[in-house]
Coordinates of C-alpha atoms in Angstrom, one line a residue:
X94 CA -137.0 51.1 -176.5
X95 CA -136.1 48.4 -178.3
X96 CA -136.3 46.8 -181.6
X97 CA -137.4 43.6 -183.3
X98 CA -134.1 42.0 -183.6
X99 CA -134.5 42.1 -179.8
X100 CA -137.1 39.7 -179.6
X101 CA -137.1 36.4 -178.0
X102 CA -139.0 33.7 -176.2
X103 CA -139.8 34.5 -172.9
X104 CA -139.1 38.6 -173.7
X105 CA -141.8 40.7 -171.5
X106 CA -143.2 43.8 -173.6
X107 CA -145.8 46.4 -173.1
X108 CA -147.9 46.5 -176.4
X109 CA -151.4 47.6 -177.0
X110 CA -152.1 48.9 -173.7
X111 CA -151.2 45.4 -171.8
X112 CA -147.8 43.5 -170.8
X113 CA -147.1 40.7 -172.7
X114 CA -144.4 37.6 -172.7
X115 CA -143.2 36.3 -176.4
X116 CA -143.8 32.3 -176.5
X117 CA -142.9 31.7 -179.6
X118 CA -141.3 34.2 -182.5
X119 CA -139.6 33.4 -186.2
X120 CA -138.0 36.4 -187.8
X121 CA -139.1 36.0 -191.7
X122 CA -137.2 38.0 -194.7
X123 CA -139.1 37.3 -197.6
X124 CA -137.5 37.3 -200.9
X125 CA -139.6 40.3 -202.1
X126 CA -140.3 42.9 -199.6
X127 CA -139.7 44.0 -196.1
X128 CA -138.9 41.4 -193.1
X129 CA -141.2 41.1 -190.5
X130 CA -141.2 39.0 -187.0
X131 CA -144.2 36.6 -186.5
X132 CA -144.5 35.8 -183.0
X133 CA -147.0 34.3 -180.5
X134 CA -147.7 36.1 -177.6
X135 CA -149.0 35.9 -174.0
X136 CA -151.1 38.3 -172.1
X137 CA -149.4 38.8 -168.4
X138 CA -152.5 40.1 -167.0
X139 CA -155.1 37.4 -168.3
X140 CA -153.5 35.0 -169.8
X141 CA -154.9 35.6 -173.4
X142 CA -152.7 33.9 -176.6
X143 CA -152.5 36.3 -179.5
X144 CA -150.7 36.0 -182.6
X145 CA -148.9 38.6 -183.9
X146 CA -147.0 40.3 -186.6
X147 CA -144.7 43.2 -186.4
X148 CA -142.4 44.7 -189.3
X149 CA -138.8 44.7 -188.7
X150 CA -139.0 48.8 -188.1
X151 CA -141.1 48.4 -185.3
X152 CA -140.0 49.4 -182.0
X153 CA -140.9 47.5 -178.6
X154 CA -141.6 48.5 -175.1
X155 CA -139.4 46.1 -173.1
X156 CA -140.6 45.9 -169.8
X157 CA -138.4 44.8 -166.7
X158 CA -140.3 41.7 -164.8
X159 CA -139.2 40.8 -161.2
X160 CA -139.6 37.3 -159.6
X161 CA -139.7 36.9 -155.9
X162 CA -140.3 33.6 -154.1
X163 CA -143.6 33.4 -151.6
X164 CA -145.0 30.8 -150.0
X165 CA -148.8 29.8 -150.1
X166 CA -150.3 30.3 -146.9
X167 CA -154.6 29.9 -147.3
X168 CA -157.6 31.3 -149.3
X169 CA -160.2 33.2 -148.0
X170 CA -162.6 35.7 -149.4
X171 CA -159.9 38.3 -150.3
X172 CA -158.2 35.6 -152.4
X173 CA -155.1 33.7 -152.1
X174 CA -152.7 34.4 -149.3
X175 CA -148.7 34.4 -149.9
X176 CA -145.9 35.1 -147.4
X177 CA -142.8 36.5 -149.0
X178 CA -139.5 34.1 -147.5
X179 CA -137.1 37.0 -147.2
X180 CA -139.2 40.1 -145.7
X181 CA -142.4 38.1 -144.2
X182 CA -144.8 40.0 -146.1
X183 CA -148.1 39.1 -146.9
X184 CA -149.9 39.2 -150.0
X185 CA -153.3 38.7 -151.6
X186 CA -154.1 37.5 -154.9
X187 CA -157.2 37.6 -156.8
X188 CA -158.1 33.6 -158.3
X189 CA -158.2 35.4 -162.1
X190 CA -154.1 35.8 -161.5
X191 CA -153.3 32.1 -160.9
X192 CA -153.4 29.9 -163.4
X193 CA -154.2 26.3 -161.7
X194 CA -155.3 27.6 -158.3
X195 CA -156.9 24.7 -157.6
X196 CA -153.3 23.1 -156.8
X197 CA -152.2 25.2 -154.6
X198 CA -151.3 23.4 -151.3
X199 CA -150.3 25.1 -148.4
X200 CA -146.6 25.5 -147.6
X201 CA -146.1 25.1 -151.6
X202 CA -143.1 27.9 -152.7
X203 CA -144.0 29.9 -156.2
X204 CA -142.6 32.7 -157.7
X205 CA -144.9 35.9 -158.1
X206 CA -144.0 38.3 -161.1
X207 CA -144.1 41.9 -160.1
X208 CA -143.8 44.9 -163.0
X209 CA -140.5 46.1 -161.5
X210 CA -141.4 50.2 -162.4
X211 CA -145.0 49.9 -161.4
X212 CA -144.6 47.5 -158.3
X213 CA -147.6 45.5 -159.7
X214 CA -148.2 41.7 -159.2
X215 CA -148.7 40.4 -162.9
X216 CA -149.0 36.8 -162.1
X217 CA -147.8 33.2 -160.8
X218 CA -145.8 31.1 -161.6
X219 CA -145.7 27.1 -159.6
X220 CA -143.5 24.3 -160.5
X221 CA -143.5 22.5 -163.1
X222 CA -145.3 19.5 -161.1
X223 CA -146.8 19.0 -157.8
X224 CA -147.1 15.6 -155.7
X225 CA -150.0 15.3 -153.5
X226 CA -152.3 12.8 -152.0
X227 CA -155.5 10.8 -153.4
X228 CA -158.0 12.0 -150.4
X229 CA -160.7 10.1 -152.4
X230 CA -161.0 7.6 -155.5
X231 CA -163.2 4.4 -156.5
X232 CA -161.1 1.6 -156.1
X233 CA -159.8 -0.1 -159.1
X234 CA -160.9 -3.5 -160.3
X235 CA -157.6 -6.1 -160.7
X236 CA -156.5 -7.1 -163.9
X237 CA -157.8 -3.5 -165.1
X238 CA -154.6 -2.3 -165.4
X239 CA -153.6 -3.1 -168.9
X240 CA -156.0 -0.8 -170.6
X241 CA -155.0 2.5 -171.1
X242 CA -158.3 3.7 -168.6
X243 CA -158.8 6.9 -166.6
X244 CA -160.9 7.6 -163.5
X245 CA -161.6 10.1 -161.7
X246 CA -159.8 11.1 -158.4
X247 CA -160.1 14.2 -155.9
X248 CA -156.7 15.4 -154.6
X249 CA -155.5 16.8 -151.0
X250 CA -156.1 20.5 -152.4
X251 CA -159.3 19.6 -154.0
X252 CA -158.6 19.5 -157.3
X253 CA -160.1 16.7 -159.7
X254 CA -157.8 14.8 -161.5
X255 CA -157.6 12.0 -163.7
X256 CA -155.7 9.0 -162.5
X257 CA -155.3 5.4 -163.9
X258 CA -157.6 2.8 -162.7
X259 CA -154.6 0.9 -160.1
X260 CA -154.4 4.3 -157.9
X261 CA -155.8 3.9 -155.2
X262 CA -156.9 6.1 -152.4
X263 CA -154.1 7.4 -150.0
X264 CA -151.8 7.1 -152.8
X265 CA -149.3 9.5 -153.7
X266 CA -149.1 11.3 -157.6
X267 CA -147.4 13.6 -159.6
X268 CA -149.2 16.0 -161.5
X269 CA -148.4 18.5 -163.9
X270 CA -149.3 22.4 -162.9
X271 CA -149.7 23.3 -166.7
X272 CA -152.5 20.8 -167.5
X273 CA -153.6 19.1 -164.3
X274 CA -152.7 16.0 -165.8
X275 CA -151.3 12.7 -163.9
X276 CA -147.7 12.0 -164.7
X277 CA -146.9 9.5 -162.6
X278 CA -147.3 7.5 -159.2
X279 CA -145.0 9.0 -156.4
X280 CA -143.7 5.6 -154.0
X281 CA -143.6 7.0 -150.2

């Protein structure tokens, strides 16, 4: 068990019957009254946001969150398949577990969260960007490229994106896994 004065970002807790990650937290002593910890949390399980209050007397279920590397092998009607580097293990996970599964590409390492007590896969985690091939865009009209305007664009893994109007197909880009957002273009 732990305490309040415990908490901080990135802290994974069992509360309310689910396991939860703190985002965000501010410990608040008022000048009248008891202090209290605001905090924004994160559901590990379905990736819910929840805002939450709890008073400095409350105690907390830490819970103990493993992360292994795996490697993304394919997806078939089971779910998504991984390969874990060290043992060669394969796992399944559902789509509901990943947050942009849609830019997975095969070969791609990402670290899988297990509940360390329970064994349990919680969720996935990729890098912060991925850089992959336009398989298919309209070509861009010259001179265009002043304006601050989007098009659309299908990716190797099949994901739509939105890319500036100068990318062209067969060009590489840099997109973020939070958002799937373009960052930039990626020379070869």
């Amino acid at each position: 068990m732990a305490s309040t004065s415990d908490i901080r970002n990135g802290l994974c807790m069992e509360w309310e019957g689910d396991i939860w990650t703190v985002i965000e937290f501010q410990h608040v002593k008022p000048a009248r009254g008891a202090a209290f910890v605001r905090t924004k949390l994160k559901s590990m399980t379905n990736g819910k946001l929840v805002d939450n209050t709890f008073p400095s007397s409350a105690k907390i279920d830490e819970v103990r969150i493993e992360r292994r590397k795996f490697q993304y092998l394919y997806k078939d009607e089971m779910g998504h398949n991984f390969m874990n580097n060290e043992d060669y293990e394969q796992v399944s996970i559902d789509e509901k577990l990943i947050e942009r599964p849609d830019l997975l590409k095969e070969g791609m390492e990402v670290d899988i969260l297990y509940h360390a007590a329970k064994d349990l896969i919680l969720t996935l985690e990729m890098a912060t960007s991925v850089i992959m091939e336009i398989t298919y865009t309209e070509p861009g009209l010259k001179g265009d490229t002043a304006t601050n305007a989007f098009k659309p664009a299908i990716v190797e893994s099949g994901a739509e994106i939105r890319v500036p109007l100068f990318i062209n197909q067969g060009d590489l880009v840099k997109i973020d896994t939070q958002t799937g957002a373009y960052m930039e273009r990626v020379k070869q």
